[in-house]
Amino acid sequence: MPKDTATHLGNCIRTARQACSLTQQELADQCHVAIKTIQKIENGSMNPSFEILCPIVRRLGISGDVLFHPELSDEDLDVKHLIGKFQVCHPKERKFMLNTVDCMAEQFLSQHSESDTKDSE
């Protein structure tokens, strides 16, 4: 793995771990790997195997696309982030997430249509 690719992978893992408010030790414990493994991945000095990377990605709820396609737009990254979080949840939690997103989207859409109406007056 080229150094810049390993650095990108490490930065993605670190950013996702911090967003989950996890320490390196907590992530290592939850993924059944050594803390040194997490440290090496995050600093870009380790090319992790699939067996190591898979539980880390699952725990952090990140998409493989984010790891392997650094050219993604911010909007695509946001969508991949949401999908990753959705996929790591249990089915009942997914239903709750979908209902919450639906409710929020409806609130946003009604606010947009109200402001569009006021703007046209």
Coordinates of N, CA and C in Angstrom, one line a residue:
M1 N 0.9 -1.2 0.0 CA 0.0 0.0 0.0 C 0.9 1.2 0.0
P2 N 0.7 2.1 -1.0 CA 1.5 3.4 -1.0 C 1.3 4.2 0.3
K3 N 2.3 4.9 0.6 CA 2.3 5.7 1.9 C 1.1 6.7 1.9
D4 N 0.8 7.4 0.8 CA -0.3 8.3 0.8 C -1.6 7.6 1.0
T5 N -1.8 6.4 0.5 CA -3.0 5.6 0.6 C -3.1 5.2 2.1
A6 N -2.0 4.7 2.7 CA -2.0 4.3 4.1 C -2.3 5.5 5.0
T7 N -1.8 6.6 4.6 CA -2.0 7.8 5.4 C -3.5 8.2 5.3
H8 N -4.1 8.1 4.1 CA -5.5 8.4 4.0 C -6.3 7.5 4.8
L9 N -6.0 6.2 4.7 CA -6.8 5.2 5.5 C -6.7 5.5 7.0
G10 N -5.5 5.8 7.5 CA -5.3 6.1 8.9 C -6.0 7.3 9.3
N11 N -6.0 8.3 8.5 CA -6.8 9.6 8.8 C -8.3 9.3 8.9
C12 N -8.8 8.5 8.0 CA -10.2 8.1 8.0 C -10.6 7.4 9.3
I13 N -9.7 6.4 9.6 CA -10.0 5.6 10.8 C -9.9 6.5 12.1
R14 N -8.9 7.4 12.2 CA -8.8 8.3 13.3 C -10.0 9.2 13.4
T15 N -10.4 9.8 12.3 CA -11.5 10.8 12.3 C -12.8 10.1 12.7
A16 N -13.0 8.9 12.2 CA -14.2 8.2 12.5 C -14.2 7.7 14.0
R17 N -13.1 7.3 14.5 CA -12.9 6.9 15.9 C -13.2 8.1 16.8
Q18 N -12.6 9.2 16.5 CA -12.9 10.4 17.3 C -14.3 10.9 17.3
A19 N -14.9 10.7 16.1 CA -16.3 11.1 16.0 C -17.2 10.2 16.8
C20 N -16.8 9.0 17.1 CA -17.5 8.1 17.9 C -17.1 8.2 19.4
S21 N -16.3 9.2 19.7 CA -15.8 9.5 21.0 C -15.1 8.2 21.7
L22 N -14.3 7.5 20.9 CA -13.6 6.3 21.4 C -12.1 6.6 21.5
T23 N -11.5 6.1 22.5 CA -10.1 6.1 22.5 C -9.5 5.0 21.7
Q24 N -8.2 5.1 21.4 CA -7.6 4.0 20.6 C -7.8 2.7 21.4
Q25 N -7.6 2.7 22.7 CA -7.7 1.5 23.5 C -9.1 0.9 23.4
E26 N -10.1 1.8 23.5 CA -11.5 1.3 23.5 C -11.8 0.7 22.1
L27 N -11.4 1.3 21.0 CA -11.6 0.7 19.7 C -10.9 -0.6 19.6
A28 N -9.6 -0.7 20.1 CA -8.9 -1.9 20.0 C -9.6 -3.0 20.8
D29 N -10.1 -2.7 22.0 CA -10.8 -3.7 22.8 C -12.0 -4.2 22.1
Q30 N -12.8 -3.3 21.5 CA -14.1 -3.6 20.9 C -13.9 -4.4 19.6
C31 N -12.7 -4.3 19.0 CA -12.4 -5.0 17.7 C -11.5 -6.1 17.9
H32 N -11.1 -6.4 19.2 CA -10.2 -7.5 19.5 C -8.9 -7.5 18.8
V33 N -8.3 -6.3 18.8 CA -7.0 -6.1 18.2 C -6.1 -5.4 19.3
A34 N -4.8 -5.4 19.1 CA -3.9 -4.7 20.0 C -4.0 -3.2 19.7
I35 N -3.8 -2.4 20.8 CA -3.8 -1.0 20.6 C -2.7 -0.5 19.7
K36 N -1.6 -1.2 19.6 CA -0.5 -0.9 18.7 C -1.0 -1.1 17.3
T37 N -1.9 -2.0 17.0 CA -2.4 -2.2 15.7 C -3.2 -0.9 15.3
I38 N -4.1 -0.4 16.2 CA -4.8 0.8 15.9 C -3.9 2.0 15.7
Q39 N -2.9 2.1 16.5 CA -1.9 3.2 16.4 C -1.2 3.1 15.1
K40 N -0.7 2.0 14.6 CA 0.0 1.8 13.4 C -0.9 2.1 12.2
I41 N -2.2 1.7 12.3 CA -3.1 2.0 11.2 C -3.3 3.5 11.1
E42 N -3.6 4.1 12.2 CA -3.8 5.6 12.2 C -2.7 6.4 11.8
N43 N -1.4 6.0 12.1 CA -0.3 6.8 11.7 C 0.2 6.4 10.3
G44 N -0.5 5.5 9.6 CA -0.2 5.1 8.2 C 1.0 4.2 8.0
S45 N 1.4 3.6 9.1 CA 2.6 2.7 9.0 C 2.2 1.2 8.9
M46 N 0.9 0.9 8.8 CA 0.5 -0.5 8.7 C -0.6 -0.6 7.6
N47 N -0.4 -1.6 6.8 CA -1.4 -2.0 5.8 C -2.2 -3.2 6.4
P48 N -3.4 -2.9 7.0 CA -4.1 -3.9 7.7 C -4.7 -4.9 6.8
S49 N -4.8 -6.1 7.3 CA -5.5 -7.2 6.5 C -7.0 -6.9 6.6
F50 N -7.7 -7.6 5.7 CA -9.2 -7.6 5.7 C -9.7 -8.0 7.1
E51 N -9.1 -9.0 7.7 CA -9.6 -9.5 9.0 C -9.4 -8.5 10.1
I52 N -8.4 -7.6 10.0 CA -8.3 -6.6 11.0 C -9.1 -5.4 10.6
L53 N -9.2 -5.0 9.4 CA -9.9 -3.8 9.0 C -11.4 -3.9 9.1
C54 N -11.9 -5.1 8.8 CA -13.4 -5.3 8.7 C -14.1 -5.0 10.1
P55 N -13.6 -5.5 11.2 CA -14.3 -5.2 12.5 C -14.2 -3.7 12.9
I56 N -13.0 -3.1 12.5 CA -12.8 -1.7 12.8 C -13.8 -0.8 12.0
V57 N -14.0 -1.1 10.7 CA -14.9 -0.4 9.8 C -16.3 -0.6 10.3
R58 N -16.6 -1.8 10.7 CA -18.0 -2.1 11.1 C -18.3 -1.3 12.4
R59 N -17.4 -1.4 13.4 CA -17.6 -0.7 14.6 C -17.7 0.8 14.5
L60 N -16.9 1.4 13.6 CA -17.0 2.8 13.4 C -18.1 3.3 12.5
G61 N -18.7 2.3 11.8 CA -19.9 2.6 10.9 C -19.4 3.4 9.7
I62 N -18.3 3.1 9.2 CA -17.8 3.9 8.0 C -17.9 3.0 6.8
S63 N -18.1 3.6 5.6 CA -18.2 2.9 4.4 C -16.8 2.7 3.8
G64 N -16.7 1.5 3.1 CA -15.4 1.2 2.4 C -15.1 2.3 1.3
D65 N -16.2 2.8 0.8 CA -16.0 3.9 -0.3 C -15.2 5.0 0.3
V66 N -15.5 5.4 1.5 CA -14.8 6.5 2.1 C -13.3 6.2 2.2
L67 N -13.0 5.0 2.6 CA -11.6 4.6 2.7 C -10.8 4.5 1.4
F68 N -11.5 4.0 0.4 CA -10.8 3.6 -0.8 C -11.1 4.6 -2.0
H69 N -11.9 5.6 -1.8 CA -12.1 6.6 -2.8 C -12.0 8.0 -2.2
P70 N -10.8 8.5 -2.0 CA -10.6 9.8 -1.4 C -11.1 11.0 -2.2
E71 N -11.5 10.7 -3.5 CA -11.9 11.8 -4.4 C -13.4 12.1 -4.2
L72 N -14.1 11.4 -3.4 CA -15.6 11.6 -3.2 C -15.9 13.0 -2.7
S73 N -17.0 13.6 -3.2 CA -17.4 14.9 -2.8 C -17.8 14.9 -1.4
D74 N -17.9 16.0 -0.8 CA -18.4 16.1 0.6 C -19.8 15.6 0.8
E75 N -20.6 15.9 -0.2 CA -22.0 15.4 -0.2 C -22.0 13.8 -0.2
D76 N -21.2 13.2 -1.1 CA -21.1 11.8 -1.2 C -20.6 11.2 0.1
L77 N -19.6 11.9 0.7 CA -19.1 11.4 2.0 C -20.1 11.4 3.1
D78 N -21.0 12.5 3.1 CA -22.1 12.6 4.1 C -23.0 11.4 3.9
V79 N -23.4 11.1 2.7 CA -24.3 10.0 2.4 C -23.7 8.7 2.8
K80 N -22.4 8.5 2.5 CA -21.7 7.2 2.9 C -21.7 7.1 4.4
H81 N -21.5 8.2 5.1 CA -21.4 8.2 6.5 C -22.7 7.8 7.1
L82 N -23.8 8.4 6.6 CA -25.2 8.0 7.1 C -25.5 6.5 6.8
I83 N -25.1 6.1 5.6 CA -25.4 4.7 5.3 C -24.5 3.7 6.2
G84 N -23.3 4.1 6.5 CA -22.4 3.3 7.3 C -23.0 3.2 8.7
K85 N -23.5 4.3 9.3 CA -24.1 4.3 10.6 C -25.4 3.4 10.6
F86 N -26.1 3.6 9.6 CA -27.4 2.8 9.5 C -27.1 1.3 9.4
Q87 N -26.1 0.9 8.7 CA -25.7 -0.5 8.5 C -25.3 -1.2 9.8
V88 N -24.7 -0.4 10.7 CA -24.2 -1.1 11.9 C -25.2 -1.2 13.0
C89 N -26.4 -0.6 12.8 CA -27.5 -0.7 13.8 C -28.3 -2.0 13.6
H90 N -28.9 -2.4 14.7 CA -29.8 -3.5 14.6 C -31.1 -3.1 13.9
P91 N -31.8 -4.1 13.3 CA -33.0 -3.8 12.6 C -34.0 -2.9 13.2
K92 N -34.3 -3.1 14.5 CA -35.2 -2.2 15.2 C -34.7 -0.8 15.3
E93 N -33.4 -0.6 15.5 CA -32.8 0.7 15.5 C -32.8 1.3 14.2
R94 N -32.7 0.5 13.1 CA -32.7 1.1 11.8 C -34.1 1.7 11.5
K95 N -35.1 1.0 11.9 CA -36.5 1.5 11.7 C -36.7 2.8 12.5
F96 N -36.2 2.9 13.7 CA -36.2 4.1 14.4 C -35.4 5.2 13.7
M97 N -34.2 4.9 13.2 CA -33.5 5.9 12.4 C -34.2 6.4 11.2
L98 N -34.8 5.5 10.5 CA -35.6 5.9 9.3 C -36.8 6.8 9.7
N99 N -37.5 6.4 10.7 CA -38.6 7.3 11.2 C -38.1 8.7 11.6
T100 N -37.0 8.7 12.3 CA -36.4 10.0 12.7 C -36.0 10.8 11.5
V101 N -35.3 10.2 10.5 CA -34.9 10.9 9.3 C -36.1 11.4 8.6
D102 N -37.1 10.6 8.4 CA -38.4 11.0 7.7 C -39.0 12.2 8.4
C103 N -39.1 12.2 9.7 CA -39.6 13.3 10.5 C -38.8 14.5 10.3
M104 N -37.5 14.4 10.4 CA -36.7 15.6 10.2 C -36.8 16.2 8.8
A105 N -36.8 15.3 7.8 CA -36.9 15.7 6.4 C -38.2 16.5 6.2
E106 N -39.3 15.9 6.8 CA -40.6 16.6 6.6 C -40.6 18.0 7.3
Q107 N -39.9 18.1 8.4 CA -39.8 19.4 9.1 C -39.0 20.4 8.2
F108 N -37.9 19.9 7.7 CA -37.1 20.8 6.8 C -37.9 21.2 5.5
L109 N -38.5 20.2 4.9 CA -39.3 20.5 3.7 C -40.4 21.5 4.0
S110 N -41.1 21.3 5.1 CA -42.2 22.3 5.4 C -41.6 23.7 5.6
Q111 N -40.5 23.8 6.3 CA -39.8 25.1 6.5 C -39.4 25.7 5.2
H112 N -38.9 24.9 4.3 CA -38.5 25.4 2.9 C -39.7 25.9 2.2
S113 N -40.8 25.2 2.2 CA -42.0 25.6 1.4 C -42.6 26.9 2.1
E114 N -42.5 27.0 3.4 CA -43.0 28.2 4.1 C -42.2 29.4 3.7
S115 N -40.9 29.2 3.7 CA -40.0 30.4 3.3 C -40.1 30.7 1.8
D116 N -40.3 29.7 1.0 CA -40.5 29.9 -0.5 C -41.8 30.7 -0.7
T117 N -42.9 30.4 0.1 CA -44.1 31.1 0.0 C -43.9 32.6 0.4
K118 N -43.2 32.8 1.5 CA -43.0 34.2 2.0 C -42.1 34.9 1.0
D119 N -41.2 34.3 0.4 CA -40.3 35.0 -0.6 C -41.0 35.4 -1.9
S120 N -42.0 34.6 -2.2 CA -42.8 34.9 -3.5 C -43.8 36.0 -3.3
E121 N -44.1 36.3 -2.0 CA -45.2 37.3 -1.7 C -44.6 38.7 -1.9

